[in-house]
Amino acid sequence: MSITYIVPCLNVEQDIIKNYKKLCLFIKKKKINSNIIFINDGSKDLTIDKLKSIKDQKVKIIDNKKNLGKSQSIINTIKKVKTKNIVLIDCDLPYFEYLDEVINNLKNNDLVIINRKIKNSKNLDKKKNFYQIIRLGVSNLFGYLTESILNLKVMGDTQAGLKAFKLNKEIKRKKFISKYYFFDIELINFFRKQNSKIKLIPVKFKVSNNSSIKIFSFKNFNYINELIRVLYKC
């Protein structure tokens, strides 16, 4: 088994080295042939300087001089991967405690996804603030819309920051159109249409207070437009 970890990064100078070391320790314990690709997607801080300080032959750094968008960065990178398996994980390493379970399930499945809405998943937030309530509401709305149209059978949860899949020539040839945040939908839809084996992993989670997506921002119109285009194409 061979794995490439793809880690998109945007303005994370404070935590990226700490998280790199955490991921390296996991890889060492797992004893699987692995490498890591960090994508600096046009960060405005010192993220790229921190990444360039890493001296590790198993680490490759892709430096986007301007921000291409998370999805577009991942799509471009997948075409360069040579291993048979890919793990997509956000730079803050969300659901890291489930990473071992995700990889173990990848042996017998084509796509393994963290899912926060299936049975045995649990929201640990005892009390949510205004931002968390709005964010969860918007996520549920988009999730319901996506599930109603595409029947992905993931309970509308397509945006969790940890997933893994087996790479094949069809995926590399596939023309995905997402730029910002909806590559996950296209990927799940691709595997569903292939009648592939998909495994959903239940998790305990909290709704984050931080996000690069701001509730009141004109950029949200771009995100909505992209979601409509993705749903239409899928």
C-alpha positions as semicolon CSV with decimal commas, in nm:
position;residue;x (nm);y (nm);z (nm)
1;M;0,000;0,000;0,000
2;S;0,129;0,346;-0,089
3;I;-0,026;0,677;0,011
4;T;0,009;1,042;-0,081
5;Y;-0,125;1,289;0,174
6;I;-0,247;1,608;0,009
7;V;-0,263;1,902;0,250
8;P;-0,398;2,236;0,117
9;C;-0,274;2,538;0,316
10;L;-0,382;2,901;0,339
11;N;-0,235;3,147;0,593
12;V;-0,137;2,889;0,855
13;E;0,214;3,000;0,949
14;Q;0,160;2,946;1,321
15;D;0,056;2,580;1,311
16;I;0,184;2,425;0,990
17;I;0,519;2,296;1,122
18;K;0,358;2,155;1,436
19;N;0,097;1,975;1,227
20;Y;0,360;1,852;0,981
21;K;0,550;1,689;1,268
22;K;0,228;1,537;1,401
23;L;0,148;1,386;1,062
24;C;0,506;1,261;1,021
25;L;0,490;1,083;1,355
26;F;0,169;0,910;1,249
27;I;0,322;0,801;0,918
28;K;0,628;0,665;1,094
29;K;0,416;0,458;1,332
30;K;0,193;0,336;1,050
31;K;0,492;0,204;0,853
32;I;0,326;0,255;0,514
33;N;0,512;0,390;0,212
34;S;0,392;0,750;0,218
35;N;0,471;1,100;0,104
36;I;0,315;1,440;0,170
37;I;0,225;1,718;-0,071
38;F;0,164;2,058;0,088
39;I;-0,015;2,313;-0,130
40;N;0,042;2,675;-0,040
41;D;-0,255;2,839;-0,207
42;G;-0,138;3,198;-0,233
43;S;-0,097;3,261;0,142
44;K;-0,038;3,620;0,249
45;D;0,158;3,531;0,562
46;L;0,480;3,328;0,607
47;T;0,324;2,988;0,534
48;I;0,547;2,923;0,233
49;D;0,861;3,015;0,428
50;K;0,766;2,769;0,700
51;L;0,702;2,498;0,444
52;K;1,032;2,560;0,267
53;S;1,213;2,508;0,597
54;I;1,106;2,142;0,591
55;K;1,396;1,920;0,488
56;D;1,234;1,590;0,404
57;Q;1,262;1,393;0,079
58;K;0,912;1,258;0,135
59;V;0,765;1,609;0,131
60;K;0,681;1,806;-0,182
61;I;0,567;2,167;-0,176
62;I;0,345;2,324;-0,440
63;D;0,345;2,703;-0,421
64;N;0,055;2,877;-0,593
65;K;0,168;3,236;-0,644
66;K;-0,194;3,342;-0,635
67;N;-0,495;3,187;-0,468
68;L;-0,650;2,929;-0,704
69;G;-0,909;2,797;-0,460
70;K;-0,895;2,486;-0,244
71;S;-1,073;2,257;-0,489
72;Q;-0,874;2,371;-0,793
73;S;-0,548;2,327;-0,603
74;I;-0,640;1,971;-0,509
75;I;-0,757;1,883;-0,860
76;N;-0,430;2,010;-1,013
77;T;-0,226;1,813;-0,758
78;I;-0,410;1,483;-0,803
79;K;-0,295;1,470;-1,164
80;K;0,067;1,463;-1,039
81;V;0,027;1,188;-0,778
82;K;0,195;0,854;-0,850
83;T;0,081;0,646;-0,551
84;K;-0,225;0,422;-0,563
85;N;-0,397;0,591;-0,271
86;I;-0,466;0,952;-0,169
87;V;-0,558;1,100;0,166
88;L;-0,706;1,451;0,157
89;I;-0,673;1,626;0,492
90;D;-0,705;1,994;0,579
91;C;-0,396;2,167;0,720
92;D;-0,542;2,185;1,073
93;L;-0,563;1,802;1,065
94;P;-0,934;1,768;1,145
95;Y;-1,056;1,432;1,279
96;F;-0,694;1,326;1,313
97;E;-0,788;1,062;1,570
98;Y;-0,984;0,885;1,294
99;L;-0,704;0,886;1,038
100;D;-0,590;0,534;1,123
101;E;-0,946;0,404;1,084
102;V;-0,983;0,582;0,751
103;I;-0,665;0,425;0,613
104;N;-0,750;0,077;0,740
105;N;-1,090;0,095;0,570
106;L;-0,931;0,209;0,245
107;K;-0,787;-0,141;0,201
108;N;-1,133;-0,281;0,124
109;N;-1,306;0,029;-0,011
110;D;-1,255;0,275;-0,296
111;L;-1,359;0,587;-0,105
112;V;-1,360;0,645;0,271
113;I;-1,522;0,960;0,409
114;I;-1,566;1,111;0,752
115;N;-1,940;1,168;0,797
116;R;-2,095;1,379;1,073
117;K;-2,459;1,296;1,003
118;I;-2,482;0,919;0,997
119;K;-2,582;0,702;1,291
120;N;-2,328;0,703;1,579
121;S;-2,192;1,045;1,485
122;K;-2,237;1,301;1,761
123;N;-2,211;1,678;1,792
124;L;-2,029;1,752;2,118
125;D;-2,124;2,121;2,132
126;K;-2,329;2,174;2,447
127;K;-2,404;2,533;2,354
128;K;-2,356;2,692;2,013
129;N;-2,284;3,059;1,949
130;F;-2,451;3,261;1,673
131;Y;-2,180;3,187;1,416
132;Q;-2,194;2,812;1,480
133;I;-2,575;2,807;1,453
134;I;-2,570;2,996;1,121
135;R;-2,284;2,787;0,985
136;L;-2,457;2,462;1,078
137;G;-2,786;2,585;0,930
138;V;-2,627;2,684;0,599
139;S;-2,437;2,354;0,585
140;N;-2,757;2,157;0,646
141;L;-2,940;2,354;0,376
142;F;-2,672;2,298;0,113
143;G;-2,639;1,935;0,222
144;Y;-3,013;1,875;0,186
145;L;-3,014;2,040;-0,157
146;T;-2,719;1,834;-0,275
147;E;-2,860;1,507;-0,144
148;S;-3,204;1,575;-0,291
149;I;-3,064;1,639;-0,637
150;L;-2,780;1,386;-0,659
151;N;-2,874;1,115;-0,408
152;L;-2,512;1,074;-0,299
153;K;-2,624;0,870;0,005
154;V;-2,400;1,063;0,243
155;M;-2,681;1,237;0,435
156;G;-2,575;1,568;0,282
157;D;-2,233;1,572;0,450
158;T;-1,979;1,636;0,174
159;Q;-1,747;1,892;0,334
160;A;-1,565;1,713;0,616
161;G;-1,190;1,779;0,598
162;L;-1,072;1,418;0,590
163;K;-1,126;1,158;0,320
164;A;-0,925;0,896;0,131
165;F;-0,964;0,722;-0,203
166;K;-0,798;0,488;-0,446
167;L;-0,652;0,669;-0,744
168;N;-0,715;0,545;-1,096
169;K;-0,671;0,665;-1,453
170;E;-1,037;0,767;-1,481
171;I;-1,002;1,013;-1,194
172;K;-0,691;1,167;-1,349
173;R;-0,871;1,207;-1,682
174;K;-1,192;1,338;-1,528
175;K;-1,259;1,708;-1,589
176;F;-1,366;1,835;-1,249
177;I;-1,493;2,193;-1,254
178;S;-1,481;2,300;-0,888
179;K;-1,259;2,588;-0,788
180;Y;-1,351;2,671;-0,430
181;Y;-1,509;2,409;-0,207
182;F;-1,719;2,156;-0,400
183;F;-1,467;1,907;-0,535
184;D;-1,592;1,673;-0,260
185;I;-1,934;1,658;-0,426
186;E;-1,783;1,579;-0,764
187;L;-1,557;1,312;-0,615
188;I;-1,836;1,135;-0,427
189;N;-2,060;1,155;-0,733
190;F;-1,782;1,004;-0,946
191;F;-1,744;0,702;-0,719
192;R;-2,122;0,657;-0,687
193;K;-2,159;0,644;-1,065
194;Q;-1,880;0,385;-1,078
195;N;-2,069;0,168;-0,825
196;S;-1,758;0,179;-0,612
197;K;-1,730;0,066;-0,252
198;I;-1,779;0,370;-0,028
199;K;-1,734;0,364;0,349
200;L;-1,870;0,636;0,580
201;I;-1,696;0,681;0,916
202;P;-1,905;0,820;1,206
203;V;-1,730;1,079;1,426
204;K;-1,769;1,288;1,737
205;F;-1,723;1,652;1,643
206;K;-1,768;2,018;1,724
207;V;-1,872;2,297;1,489
208;S;-1,566;2,514;1,430
209;N;-1,560;2,884;1,517
210;N;-1,308;2,946;1,238
211;S;-1,348;2,930;0,864
212;S;-1,211;3,099;0,555
213;I;-1,575;3,131;0,448
214;K;-1,735;3,438;0,605
215;I;-2,112;3,442;0,651
216;F;-2,154;3,799;0,530
217;S;-1,933;3,824;0,223
218;F;-1,991;3,896;-0,144
219;K;-1,768;3,596;-0,222
220;N;-2,054;3,373;-0,112
221;F;-2,229;3,455;-0,439
222;N;-1,933;3,296;-0,620
223;Y;-1,963;2,988;-0,399
224;I;-2,336;2,957;-0,463
225;N;-2,282;2,997;-0,838
226;E;-2,018;2,724;-0,832
227;L;-2,243;2,491;-0,633
228;I;-2,520;2,534;-0,892
229;R;-2,275;2,460;-1,176
230;V;-2,142;2,150;-1,000
231;L;-2,490;2,017;-0,924
232;Y;-2,596;2,080;-1,283
233;K;-2,296;1,899;-1,429
234;C;-2,319;1,605;-1,187
